[in-house]
Amino acid sequence: PGGKPPPPPPKADKAEAKAKLMRQSTLMKTVKAKPTRKELKAIKEAEAAKKREEDERLAAEAANEWSAALSKPMEFRGEAPTAFSVGSFGYDYILHRACKDGDITTVTEIVEGKGVSARSPNEVDDMGWTPLMWAVSSGHASVAIQLLRLGAEVKPKDFDGRQAMHMAAMYGHETIVAALVASEASLN
């Protein structure tokens, strides 16, 4: 009690201090920090972008397969039909084929009934596609716009629930998207 300060704590030897630091460092490496909200959001966005890319790739492959199948000449036994194509129900889809081929003159003549019995611009083929869907998926903007002028509806859905607007957006046909938007189409 004479006012002497307490003795300093004993100094740990350097080897013991180094070992303690190594244990702490190893512990820090094995403990994973919880990701922040920002990091979680970035991870989710990256996963969503990857899924969108895969979906787009699969859609493009499917479209290419359909396009290749439709561009092959049809083989018939016996007499060939006079129509451009024949659906599985035996109905000719001459208007749909003209839209797929981008033949605006034939499309106009068929819808207006010039030289043939008039066809509705909204008739559905055996895949649930309208002539507008064929023009859109084939990228024929002038045919799509002409069909809109001739009364084609933009809201019908195919058997998979897709509308012409979905197809135009999926294939990146910006001119057709703009025409459909002007016709009050939507993605809903």
Coordinates of N, CA, C and O in Angstrom, one line a residue:
P1 N 0.8 -1.2 0.0 CA 0.0 0.0 0.0 C 0.8 1.2 0.0 O 0.4 2.3 0.4
G2 N 2.0 1.2 -0.3 CA 2.8 2.4 -0.3 C 2.7 3.1 -1.6 O 3.4 4.0 -1.9
G3 N 1.7 2.8 -2.5 CA 1.5 3.5 -3.7 C 2.3 3.0 -4.9 O 2.6 3.7 -5.8
K4 N 2.8 1.7 -4.7 CA 3.5 1.1 -5.8 C 2.5 0.7 -6.9 O 1.5 0.1 -6.5
P5 N 2.8 0.9 -8.1 CA 1.9 0.4 -9.2 C 2.0 -1.1 -9.3 O 3.1 -1.7 -8.9
P6 N 0.9 -1.8 -9.7 CA 1.0 -3.2 -9.8 C 2.0 -3.6 -10.9 O 2.2 -2.9 -11.9
P7 N 2.5 -4.8 -10.8 CA 3.5 -5.2 -11.8 C 2.9 -5.4 -13.1 O 1.7 -5.8 -13.2
P8 N 3.6 -5.1 -14.2 CA 3.0 -5.3 -15.6 C 2.7 -6.8 -15.8 O 3.4 -7.7 -15.2
P9 N 1.7 -7.1 -16.6 CA 1.4 -8.5 -16.9 C 2.5 -9.2 -17.6 O 3.3 -8.5 -18.3
P10 N 2.7 -10.5 -17.4 CA 3.8 -11.2 -18.0 C 3.7 -11.1 -19.5 O 2.6 -11.3 -20.0
K11 N 4.7 -10.9 -20.2 CA 4.7 -10.9 -21.7 C 4.6 -12.3 -22.2 O 5.4 -13.2 -21.8
A12 N 3.7 -12.5 -23.1 CA 3.6 -13.8 -23.7 C 4.7 -14.0 -24.7 O 5.1 -13.0 -25.3
D13 N 5.2 -15.1 -24.8 CA 6.3 -15.3 -25.7 C 5.8 -15.2 -27.1 O 4.6 -15.4 -27.4
K14 N 6.7 -14.9 -28.0 CA 6.4 -14.7 -29.4 C 5.7 -15.9 -30.1 O 4.8 -15.8 -30.9
A15 N 6.2 -17.0 -29.8 CA 5.7 -18.3 -30.4 C 4.2 -18.5 -30.1 O 3.4 -18.9 -30.9
E16 N 3.8 -18.2 -28.8 CA 2.5 -18.4 -28.4 C 1.6 -17.4 -29.0 O 0.4 -17.7 -29.5
A17 N 2.0 -16.1 -29.2 CA 1.2 -15.1 -29.8 C 1.0 -15.4 -31.3 O -0.1 -15.2 -31.9
K18 N 2.0 -15.9 -31.9 CA 1.9 -16.3 -33.4 C 0.9 -17.4 -33.5 O 0.1 -17.4 -34.5
A19 N 1.0 -18.4 -32.7 CA 0.0 -19.5 -32.7 C -1.4 -19.1 -32.6 O -2.3 -19.5 -33.2
K20 N -1.6 -18.1 -31.6 CA -3.0 -17.6 -31.4 C -3.5 -16.9 -32.7 O -4.6 -17.0 -33.1
L21 N -2.6 -16.1 -33.3 CA -3.0 -15.4 -34.5 C -3.3 -16.4 -35.6 O -4.3 -16.2 -36.4
M22 N -2.6 -17.4 -35.7 CA -2.9 -18.5 -36.8 C -4.2 -19.1 -36.5 O -5.0 -19.3 -37.5
R23 N -4.5 -19.4 -35.3 CA -5.8 -20.0 -35.0 C -7.0 -19.1 -35.3 O -8.0 -19.4 -35.9
Q24 N -6.8 -17.8 -35.0 CA -7.8 -16.8 -35.4 C -8.0 -16.6 -36.9 O -9.1 -16.6 -37.4
S25 N -6.9 -16.6 -37.6 CA -6.9 -16.5 -39.0 C -7.6 -17.7 -39.7 O -8.4 -17.5 -40.6
T26 N -7.3 -18.9 -39.2 CA -7.9 -20.1 -39.7 C -9.4 -20.1 -39.4 O -10.2 -20.4 -40.3
L27 N -9.8 -19.6 -38.2 CA -11.2 -19.5 -37.9 C -11.9 -18.5 -38.8 O -13.0 -18.8 -39.2
M28 N -11.3 -17.4 -39.1 CA -11.9 -16.4 -39.9 C -12.1 -16.9 -41.3 O -13.1 -16.6 -42.0
K29 N -11.2 -17.8 -41.8 CA -11.3 -18.3 -43.2 C -12.5 -19.3 -43.2 O -13.1 -19.5 -44.3
T30 N -12.7 -20.1 -42.2 CA -13.7 -21.1 -42.2 C -15.1 -20.6 -42.0 O -16.1 -21.2 -42.4
V31 N -15.2 -19.5 -41.3 CA -16.6 -18.9 -41.1 C -16.9 -18.0 -42.3 O -16.2 -17.1 -42.7
K32 N -18.0 -18.3 -42.9 CA -18.5 -17.6 -44.1 C -19.4 -16.5 -43.6 O -20.4 -16.8 -42.9
A33 N -19.2 -15.3 -44.1 CA -20.1 -14.2 -43.8 C -21.4 -14.3 -44.5 O -21.4 -14.8 -45.7
K34 N -22.5 -13.9 -43.9 CA -23.8 -14.0 -44.5 C -23.8 -12.9 -45.6 O -23.4 -11.8 -45.4
P35 N -24.3 -13.2 -46.8 CA -24.4 -12.2 -47.9 C -25.3 -11.1 -47.5 O -26.4 -11.3 -46.9
T36 N -25.0 -9.9 -48.0 CA -25.8 -8.7 -47.8 C -27.0 -8.8 -48.7 O -27.1 -9.6 -49.6
R37 N -28.0 -8.0 -48.4 CA -29.2 -7.9 -49.3 C -28.8 -7.6 -50.7 O -29.4 -8.1 -51.7
K38 N -27.9 -6.6 -50.8 CA -27.4 -6.2 -52.1 C -26.8 -7.4 -52.9 O -27.0 -7.6 -54.1
E39 N -25.9 -8.2 -52.2 CA -25.3 -9.4 -52.8 C -26.4 -10.4 -53.2 O -26.3 -11.0 -54.2
L40 N -27.4 -10.6 -52.3 CA -28.4 -11.6 -52.6 C -29.2 -11.1 -53.8 O -29.6 -12.0 -54.7
K41 N -29.5 -9.8 -53.9 CA -30.2 -9.3 -55.1 C -29.4 -9.5 -56.4 O -30.0 -9.9 -57.4
A42 N -28.1 -9.3 -56.3 CA -27.3 -9.5 -57.5 C -27.2 -10.9 -57.9 O -27.2 -11.3 -59.1
I43 N -27.2 -11.8 -56.9 CA -27.2 -13.3 -57.2 C -28.5 -13.7 -57.9 O -28.5 -14.4 -58.9
K44 N -29.6 -13.2 -57.3 CA -30.9 -13.5 -57.9 C -31.0 -13.0 -59.3 O -31.6 -13.6 -60.2
E45 N -30.6 -11.7 -59.6 CA -30.6 -11.1 -60.9 C -29.8 -11.9 -61.9 O -30.2 -12.1 -63.0
A46 N -28.6 -12.4 -61.4 CA -27.7 -13.1 -62.3 C -28.4 -14.5 -62.7 O -28.3 -14.9 -63.8
E47 N -29.0 -15.1 -61.7 CA -29.7 -16.4 -62.0 C -30.9 -16.2 -62.9 O -31.1 -17.0 -63.8
A48 N -31.6 -15.1 -62.7 CA -32.8 -14.8 -63.6 C -32.3 -14.5 -65.0 O -32.9 -15.0 -66.0
A49 N -31.2 -13.8 -65.2 CA -30.7 -13.5 -66.5 C -30.2 -14.7 -67.2 O -30.4 -14.9 -68.4
K50 N -29.6 -15.6 -66.4 CA -29.1 -16.9 -67.0 C -30.3 -17.7 -67.5 O -30.3 -18.3 -68.5
K51 N -31.4 -17.7 -66.7 CA -32.6 -18.5 -67.0 C -33.2 -17.9 -68.3 O -33.7 -18.6 -69.2
R52 N -33.3 -16.5 -68.3 CA -33.9 -15.9 -69.5 C -33.1 -16.2 -70.8 O -33.6 -16.5 -71.8
E53 N -31.7 -16.2 -70.7 CA -30.9 -16.6 -71.8 C -31.2 -18.0 -72.3 O -31.3 -18.3 -73.5
E54 N -31.3 -18.9 -71.3 CA -31.6 -20.3 -71.6 C -32.9 -20.4 -72.3 O -33.1 -21.2 -73.3
D55 N -34.0 -19.7 -71.8 CA -35.3 -19.8 -72.3 C -35.3 -19.2 -73.8 O -35.9 -19.8 -74.7
E56 N -34.5 -18.1 -74.0 CA -34.5 -17.5 -75.3 C -33.8 -18.5 -76.3 O -34.2 -18.6 -77.4
R57 N -32.7 -19.2 -75.8 CA -32.0 -20.1 -76.6 C -32.9 -21.3 -77.0 O -33.0 -21.6 -78.2
L58 N -33.7 -21.8 -76.1 CA -34.6 -22.9 -76.4 C -35.7 -22.4 -77.3 O -36.1 -23.2 -78.2
A59 N -36.2 -21.2 -77.1 CA -37.2 -20.7 -78.0 C -36.7 -20.5 -79.4 O -37.4 -20.9 -80.4
A60 N -35.5 -20.0 -79.5 CA -34.9 -19.9 -80.9 C -34.7 -21.2 -81.6 O -34.9 -21.4 -82.8
E61 N -34.2 -22.2 -80.8 CA -34.1 -23.6 -81.3 C -35.4 -24.1 -81.8 O -35.5 -24.7 -82.9
A62 N -36.4 -24.0 -81.0 CA -37.8 -24.5 -81.4 C -38.3 -23.7 -82.7 O -38.8 -24.4 -83.6
A63 N -38.1 -22.4 -82.7 CA -38.5 -21.7 -83.9 C -37.7 -22.1 -85.1 O -38.3 -22.2 -86.2
N64 N -36.4 -22.3 -85.0 CA -35.7 -22.8 -86.1 C -36.1 -24.2 -86.6 O -36.2 -24.4 -87.8
E65 N -36.4 -25.1 -85.6 CA -36.9 -26.4 -86.0 C -38.3 -26.3 -86.8 O -38.4 -26.9 -87.8
W66 N -39.2 -25.4 -86.3 CA -40.5 -25.2 -87.0 C -40.2 -24.6 -88.3 O -40.9 -25.1 -89.3
S67 N -39.4 -23.7 -88.4 CA -39.1 -23.0 -89.7 C -38.6 -24.0 -90.7 O -39.0 -24.0 -91.8
A68 N -37.6 -24.8 -90.2 CA -37.0 -25.8 -91.1 C -38.1 -26.8 -91.6 O -38.1 -27.2 -92.8
A69 N -38.9 -27.2 -90.6 CA -40.0 -28.2 -91.0 C -41.0 -27.6 -92.0 O -41.4 -28.3 -92.9
L70 N -41.3 -26.3 -91.8 CA -42.3 -25.7 -92.7 C -41.7 -25.3 -94.0 O -42.5 -25.2 -95.0
S71 N -40.4 -25.2 -94.1 CA -39.9 -24.8 -95.4 C -39.6 -26.0 -96.3 O -39.3 -25.8 -97.5
K72 N -39.7 -27.2 -95.7 CA -39.5 -28.4 -96.6 C -40.7 -28.6 -97.4 O -41.8 -28.4 -97.0
P73 N -40.5 -29.1 -98.7 CA -41.7 -29.4 -99.5 C -42.4 -30.6 -98.9 O -41.8 -31.5 -98.3
M74 N -43.7 -30.5 -98.9 CA -44.6 -31.6 -98.4 C -44.6 -32.8 -99.4 O -44.6 -32.6 -100.6
E75 N -44.4 -34.0 -98.8 CA -44.5 -35.2 -99.7 C -45.9 -35.7 -99.6 O -46.5 -35.9 -98.6
F76 N -46.4 -36.1 -100.8 CA -47.7 -36.6 -100.9 C -47.7 -37.9 -101.7 O -46.9 -38.1 -102.6
R77 N -48.6 -38.8 -101.4 CA -48.8 -40.0 -102.2 C -50.0 -39.8 -103.1 O -51.0 -39.3 -102.6
G78 N -49.9 -40.0 -104.3 CA -51.0 -39.8 -105.2 C -51.0 -38.3 -105.7 O -50.0 -37.7 -105.9
E79 N -52.2 -37.7 -105.7 CA -52.4 -36.4 -106.2 C -52.0 -35.4 -105.1 O -52.4 -35.5 -104.0
A80 N -51.2 -34.4 -105.6 CA -50.9 -33.3 -104.6 C -52.0 -32.3 -104.5 O -52.7 -32.0 -105.5
P81 N -52.3 -31.8 -103.3 CA -53.4 -30.8 -103.2 C -53.1 -29.5 -103.9 O -51.9 -29.2 -104.1
T82 N -54.1 -28.7 -104.2 CA -53.8 -27.5 -104.9 C -53.5 -26.3 -103.9 O -53.0 -25.3 -104.3
A83 N -53.8 -26.5 -102.6 CA -53.5 -25.4 -101.6 C -52.0 -25.4 -101.3 O -51.3 -26.4 -101.5
F84 N -51.6 -24.3 -100.7 CA -50.2 -24.2 -100.3 C -49.8 -25.2 -99.2 O -48.8 -25.8 -99.2
S85 N -50.7 -25.4 -98.2 CA -50.4 -26.3 -97.2 C -51.8 -26.9 -96.7 O -52.8 -26.3 -96.9
V86 N -51.7 -28.0 -96.1 CA -52.9 -28.6 -95.6 C -52.8 -29.0 -94.2 O -51.8 -29.6 -93.8
G87 N -53.7 -28.6 -93.4 CA -53.7 -28.8 -91.9 C -54.1 -30.3 -91.7 O -54.6 -31.0 -92.5
S88 N -53.9 -30.7 -90.4 CA -54.2 -32.1 -90.1 C -55.7 -32.4 -90.2 O -56.1 -33.5 -90.2
F89 N -56.6 -31.3 -90.2 CA -58.0 -31.5 -90.4 C -58.4 -31.5 -91.8 O -59.6 -31.5 -92.1
G90 N -57.5 -31.4 -92.8 CA -57.8 -31.4 -94.2 C -58.2 -30.1 -94.7 O -58.7 -29.9 -95.8
Y91 N -58.0 -29.0 -93.9 CA -58.4 -27.7 -94.3 C -57.2 -27.0 -94.9 O -56.1 -27.0 -94.3
D92 N -57.3 -26.3 -96.0 CA -56.1 -25.6 -96.6 C -55.9 -24.3 -95.9 O -56.9 -23.5 -95.6
Y93 N -54.7 -24.0 -95.5 CA -54.3 -22.7 -94.9 C -53.5 -21.8 -95.8 O -52.4 -21.4 -95.5
I94 N -54.1 -21.5 -96.9 CA -53.5 -20.7 -98.0 C -53.1 -19.3 -97.4 O -52.1 -18.8 -97.7
L95 N -54.0 -18.8 -96.6 CA -53.7 -17.4 -96.1 C -52.6 -17.5 -95.1 O -51.7 -16.6 -95.1
H96 N -52.5 -18.5 -94.3 CA -51.4 -18.6 -93.3 C -50.1 -18.8 -94.0 O -49.1 -18.2 -93.7
R97 N -50.1 -19.6 -95.1 CA -48.9 -19.8 -95.9 C -48.4 -18.6 -96.6 O -47.2 -18.2 -96.6
A98 N -49.3 -17.8 -97.1 CA -49.0 -16.5 -97.8 C -48.4 -15.6 -96.7 O -47.4 -14.8 -97.0
C99 N -48.9 -15.6 -95.5 CA -48.3 -14.7 -94.5 C -46.9 -15.2 -94.1 O -46.1 -14.3 -93.9
K100 N -46.8 -16.5 -93.9 CA -45.4 -17.0 -93.6 C -44.4 -16.7 -94.7 O -43.3 -16.3 -94.4
D101 N -44.9 -16.7 -95.9 CA -44.0 -16.4 -97.1 C -43.8 -14.9 -97.3 O -42.9 -14.6 -98.1
G102 N -44.6 -14.1 -96.7 CA -44.4 -12.6 -96.9 C -45.0 -12.1 -98.2 O -44.7 -11.1 -98.7
D103 N -46.0 -12.9 -98.7 CA -46.6 -12.5 -100.0 C -47.8 -11.6 -99.7 O -49.0 -12.0 -99.6
I104 N -47.5 -10.3 -99.6 CA -48.6 -9.3 -99.3 C -49.7 -9.2 -100.3 O -50.8 -9.0 -99.9
T105 N -49.4 -9.4 -101.6 CA -50.4 -9.3 -102.6 C -51.4 -10.4 -102.4 O -52.6 -10.2 -102.5
T106 N -50.9 -11.6 -102.3 CA -51.8 -12.8 -102.1 C -52.6 -12.6 -100.8 O -53.8 -12.9 -100.8
V107 N -52.0 -12.2 -99.7 CA -52.7 -12.0 -98.4 C -53.9 -11.0 -98.7 O -55.0 -11.3 -98.2
T108 N -53.6 -9.9 -99.3 CA -54.7 -8.9 -99.5 C -55.8 -9.5 -100.4 O -57.0 -9.3 -100.1
E109 N -55.4 -10.2 -101.5 CA -56.4 -10.8 -102.4 C -57.3 -11.8 -101.6 O -58.5 -11.9 -101.8
I110 N -56.7 -12.6 -100.8 CA -57.4 -13.7 -100.1 C -58.4 -13.1 -99.1 O -59.5 -13.4 -99.0
V111 N -57.9 -12.1 -98.3 CA -58.8 -11.5 -97.3 C -59.9 -10.7 -97.9 O -61.0 -10.7 -97.5
E112 N -59.6 -10.0 -99.1 CA -60.6 -9.2 -99.7 C -61.5 -10.1 -100.7 O -62.5 -9.6 -101.2
G113 N -61.1 -11.3 -100.9 CA -61.9 -12.2 -101.7 C -61.8 -12.0 -103.2 O -62.7 -12.2 -104.0
K114 N -60.6 -11.5 -103.6 CA -60.4 -11.3 -105.1 C -59.9 -12.6 -105.7 O -58.8 -13.0 -105.5
G115 N -60.8 -13.2 -106.5 CA -60.4 -14.4 -107.2 C -60.5 -15.7 -106.4 O -60.4 -16.8 -106.9
V116 N -60.7 -15.5 -105.1 CA -61.0 -16.7 -104.3 C -62.1 -16.3 -103.3 O -62.4 -15.1 -103.1
S117 N -62.6 -17.3 -102.6 CA -63.5 -17.0 -101.5 C -62.8 -16.3 -100.4 O -61.7 -16.8 -100.0
A118 N -63.3 -15.2 -99.9 CA -62.7 -14.4 -98.8 C -62.4 -15.3 -97.6 O -63.2 -16.1 -97.2
R119 N -61.3 -15.0 -97.0 CA -60.9 -15.7 -95.7 C -60.8 -14.6 -94.6 O -60.4 -13.5 -94.9
S120 N -61.1 -15.0 -93.4 CA -61.0 -14.0 -92.3 C -59.5 -13.9 -91.9 O -58.8 -14.9 -91.9
P121 N -59.1 -12.7 -91.6 CA -57.7 -12.5 -91.2 C -57.5 -13.0 -89.8 O -56.4 -13.0 -89.3
N122 N -58.6 -13.5 -89.2 CA -58.4 -14.1 -87.8 C -58.6 -15.6 -87.7 O -58.7 -16.1 -86.6
E123 N -58.7 -16.3 -88.9 CA -58.9 -17.7 -88.8 C -57.7 -18.4 -88.2 O -56.6 -17.9 -88.3
V124 N -58.0 -19.4 -87.4 CA -56.9 -20.1 -86.7 C -56.6 -21.5 -87.4 O -57.5 -22.2 -87.8
D125 N -55.3 -21.8 -87.4 CA -54.9 -23.1 -88.0 C -54.9 -24.1 -87.0 O -55.3 -23.9 -85.8
D126 N -54.4 -25.3 -87.3 CA -54.5 -26.4 -86.4 C -53.4 -26.4 -85.3 O -53.3 -27.2 -84.4
M127 N -52.6 -25.3 -85.3 CA -51.7 -25.1 -84.2 C -52.2 -23.9 -83.3 O -51.5 -23.5 -82.3
G128 N -53.3 -23.3 -83.7 CA -53.9 -22.2 -82.9 C -53.3 -20.9 -83.4 O -53.5 -19.9 -82.7
W129 N -52.6 -20.9 -84.5 CA -52.0 -19.6 -85.0 C -52.9 -18.9 -86.0 O -53.5 -19.5 -86.8
T130 N -52.9 -17.6 -85.8 CA -53.6 -16.8 -86.8 C -52.6 -16.4 -87.9 O -51.4 -16.5 -87.7
P131 N -53.2 -15.8 -89.0 CA -52.3 -15.3 -90.1 C -51.3 -14.3 -89.6 O -50.1 -14.2 -89.9
L132 N -51.8 -13.4 -88.6 CA -50.9 -12.4 -88.1 C -49.7 -13.0 -87.3 O -48.6 -12.6 -87.4
M133 N -50.0 -14.1 -86.6 CA -48.9 -14.8 -85.9 C -47.8 -15.3 -86.9 O -46.6 -15.2 -86.6
W134 N -48.3 -15.8 -88.0 CA -47.4 -16.3 -89.0 C -46.5 -15.2 -89.6 O -45.3 -15.3 -89.8
A135 N -47.2 -14.1 -89.9 CA -46.4 -12.9 -90.5 C -45.4 -12.4 -89.4 O -44.3 -12.1 -89.8
V136 N -45.9 -12.3 -88.2 CA -45.0 -11.8 -87.1 C -43.8 -12.7 -86.9 O -42.6 -12.3 -86.8
S137 N -44.1 -14.0 -86.7 CA -43.0 -15.0 -86.4 C -42.0 -15.1 -87.6 O -40.8 -15.4 -87.4
S138 N -42.4 -14.8 -88.8 CA -41.5 -14.8 -90.0 C -40.9 -13.5 -90.2 O -40.0 -13.4 -91.1
G139 N -41.3 -12.5 -89.4 CA -40.6 -11.2 -89.6 C -41.1 -10.3 -90.7 O -40.4 -9.4 -91.2
H140 N -42.3 -10.6 -91.3 CA -42.8 -9.8 -92.4 C -43.6 -8.7 -91.9 O -44.9 -8.8 -91.8
A141 N -43.0 -7.5 -91.6 CA -43.6 -6.4 -91.0 C -44.7 -5.8 -92.0 O -45.8 -5.5 -91.5
S142 N -44.4 -5.8 -93.3 CA -45.4 -5.2 -94.2 C -46.7 -6.0 -94.2 O -47.8 -5.5 -94.3
V143 N -46.6 -7.4 -94.1 CA -47.7 -8.3 -94.1 C -48.5 -8.1 -92.8 O -49.7 -8.0 -92.8
A144 N -47.8 -8.0 -91.7 CA -48.4 -7.8 -90.4 C -49.2 -6.5 -90.4 O -50.3 -6.5 -89.9
I145 N -48.6 -5.5 -90.9 CA -49.3 -4.2 -90.9 C -50.5 -4.2 -91.8 O -51.6 -3.7 -91.4
Q146 N -50.4 -4.9 -93.0 CA -51.5 -5.0 -93.9 C -52.6 -5.8 -93.2 O -53.8 -5.5 -93.3
L147 N -52.3 -6.9 -92.5 CA -53.3 -7.7 -91.8 C -54.0 -6.8 -90.8 O -55.3 -6.9 -90.6
L148 N -53.3 -6.0 -90.1 CA -53.9 -5.1 -89.1 C -54.9 -4.2 -89.8 O -56.0 -3.9 -89.3
R149 N -54.5 -3.6 -90.9 CA -55.4 -2.7 -91.7 C -56.6 -3.5 -92.1 O -57.7 -2.9 -92.3
L150 N -56.5 -4.8 -92.4 CA -57.6 -5.6 -92.9 C -58.5 -6.2 -91.8 O -59.4 -7.0 -92.1
G151 N -58.2 -5.8 -90.6 CA -59.0 -6.2 -89.4 C -58.5 -7.3 -88.6 O -59.3 -7.9 -87.8
A152 N -57.3 -7.7 -88.7 CA -56.7 -8.8 -87.9 C -56.7 -8.3 -86.4 O -56.4 -7.2 -86.1
E153 N -57.1 -9.2 -85.6 CA -57.1 -9.0 -84.1 C -55.8 -9.3 -83.5 O -55.1 -10.2 -84.0
V154 N -55.4 -8.5 -82.5 CA -54.0 -8.7 -81.9 C -54.1 -9.6 -80.7 O -53.1 -10.0 -80.2
K155 N -55.3 -9.8 -80.1 CA -55.4 -10.4 -78.8 C -55.5 -12.0 -78.9 O -55.3 -12.6 -77.8
P156 N -55.9 -12.6 -80.0 CA -56.0 -14.1 -79.9 C -54.7 -14.7 -79.5 O -53.6 -14.3 -79.7
K157 N -54.8 -15.9 -78.8 CA -53.7 -16.6 -78.2 C -53.6 -18.0 -78.9 O -54.7 -18.6 -79.3
D158 N -52.4 -18.5 -79.2 CA -52.3 -19.8 -79.7 C -52.5 -20.9 -78.6 O -52.8 -20.5 -77.5
F159 N -52.3 -22.1 -78.9 CA -52.5 -23.2 -78.0 C -51.6 -23.1 -76.8 O -51.8 -23.8 -75.8
D160 N -50.5 -22.4 -76.9 CA -49.5 -22.3 -75.8 C -49.7 -21.0 -75.1 O -48.9 -20.6 -74.2
G161 N -50.8 -20.2 -75.4 CA -51.1 -19.0 -74.7 C -50.3 -17.8 -75.2 O -50.3 -16.7 -74.5
R162 N -49.6 -17.9 -76.3 CA -48.9 -16.7 -76.9 C -49.7 -15.9 -77.8 O -50.5 -16.4 -78.5
Q163 N -49.5 -14.6 -77.8 CA -50.1 -13.7 -78.7 C -49.1 -13.2 -79.7 O -47.9 -13.4 -79.5
A164 N -49.5 -12.5 -80.7 CA -48.6 -12.0 -81.8 C -47.6 -11.1 -81.1 O -46.4 -11.1 -81.5
M165 N -47.9 -10.3 -80.1 CA -47.0 -9.4 -79.5 C -45.9 -10.2 -78.8 O -44.7 -9.8 -78.9
H166 N -46.2 -11.4 -78.2 CA -45.2 -12.2 -77.6 C -44.2 -12.7 -78.6 O -43.0 -12.6 -78.4
M167 N -44.7 -13.1 -79.8 CA -43.8 -13.6 -80.8 C -42.9 -12.5 -81.4 O -41.7 -12.7 -81.6
A168 N -43.5 -11.3 -81.6 CA -42.7 -10.2 -82.1 C -41.6 -9.8 -81.1 O -40.5 -9.6 -81.5
A169 N -41.9 -9.8 -79.8 CA -40.9 -9.5 -78.8 C -39.9 -10.6 -78.8 O -38.6 -10.3 -78.7
M170 N -40.3 -11.8 -78.8 CA -39.4 -13.0 -78.7 C -38.4 -13.0 -79.8 O -37.2 -13.3 -79.6
Y171 N -38.8 -12.7 -81.0 CA -38.0 -12.7 -82.2 C -37.2 -11.4 -82.4 O -36.5 -11.3 -83.4
G172 N -37.5 -10.4 -81.6 CA -36.8 -9.1 -81.8 C -37.3 -8.3 -83.0 O -36.5 -7.5 -83.5
H173 N -38.5 -8.4 -83.4 CA -39.0 -7.7 -84.5 C -39.6 -6.3 -84.1 O -40.8 -6.2 -83.8
E174 N -38.7 -5.3 -83.9 CA -39.0 -4.0 -83.3 C -40.1 -3.3 -84.1 O -41.0 -2.7 -83.5
T175 N -40.0 -3.3 -85.4 CA -41.0 -2.6 -86.3 C -42.4 -3.2 -86.0 O -43.4 -2.5 -85.9
I176 N -42.5 -4.5 -85.9 CA -43.8 -5.2 -85.7 C -44.3 -4.9 -84.3 O -45.5 -4.6 -84.1
V177 N -43.4 -4.9 -83.3 CA -43.8 -4.5 -82.0 C -44.4 -3.2 -81.9 O -45.5 -3.0 -81.4
A178 N -43.8 -2.2 -82.6 CA -44.3 -0.8 -82.7 C -45.7 -0.8 -83.3 O -46.6 -0.1 -82.9
A179 N -45.8 -1.6 -84.4 CA -47.1 -1.6 -85.1 C -48.2 -2.2 -84.2 O -49.3 -1.7 -84.1
L180 N -47.8 -3.3 -83.5 CA -48.8 -3.9 -82.6 C -49.2 -3.0 -81.4 O -50.3 -2.9 -81.0
V181 N -48.2 -2.3 -80.9 CA -48.4 -1.3 -79.8 C -49.4 -0.2 -80.3 O -50.3 0.1 -79.6
A182 N -49.1 0.2 -81.5 CA -50.0 1.2 -82.1 C -51.4 0.7 -82.3 O -52.4 1.5 -82.2
S183 N -51.5 -0.6 -82.4 CA -52.9 -1.2 -82.5 C -53.4 -1.6 -81.2 O -54.3 -2.4 -81.1
E184 N -52.8 -1.2 -80.1 CA -53.2 -1.4 -78.7 C -53.0 -2.8 -78.3 O -53.8 -3.3 -77.4
A185 N -52.0 -3.5 -78.8 CA -51.7 -4.9 -78.3 C -51.0 -4.7 -77.0 O -50.4 -3.7 -76.7
S186 N -51.0 -5.8 -76.2 CA -50.2 -5.8 -75.0 C -49.7 -7.1 -74.7 O -50.0 -8.1 -75.4
L187 N -48.8 -7.3 -73.7 CA -48.2 -8.6 -73.4 C -49.1 -9.3 -72.4 O -48.7 -10.4 -71.9
N188 N -50.3 -8.8 -72.1 CA -51.1 -9.5 -71.1 C -52.3 -10.2 -71.8 O -52.7 -9.9 -72.8

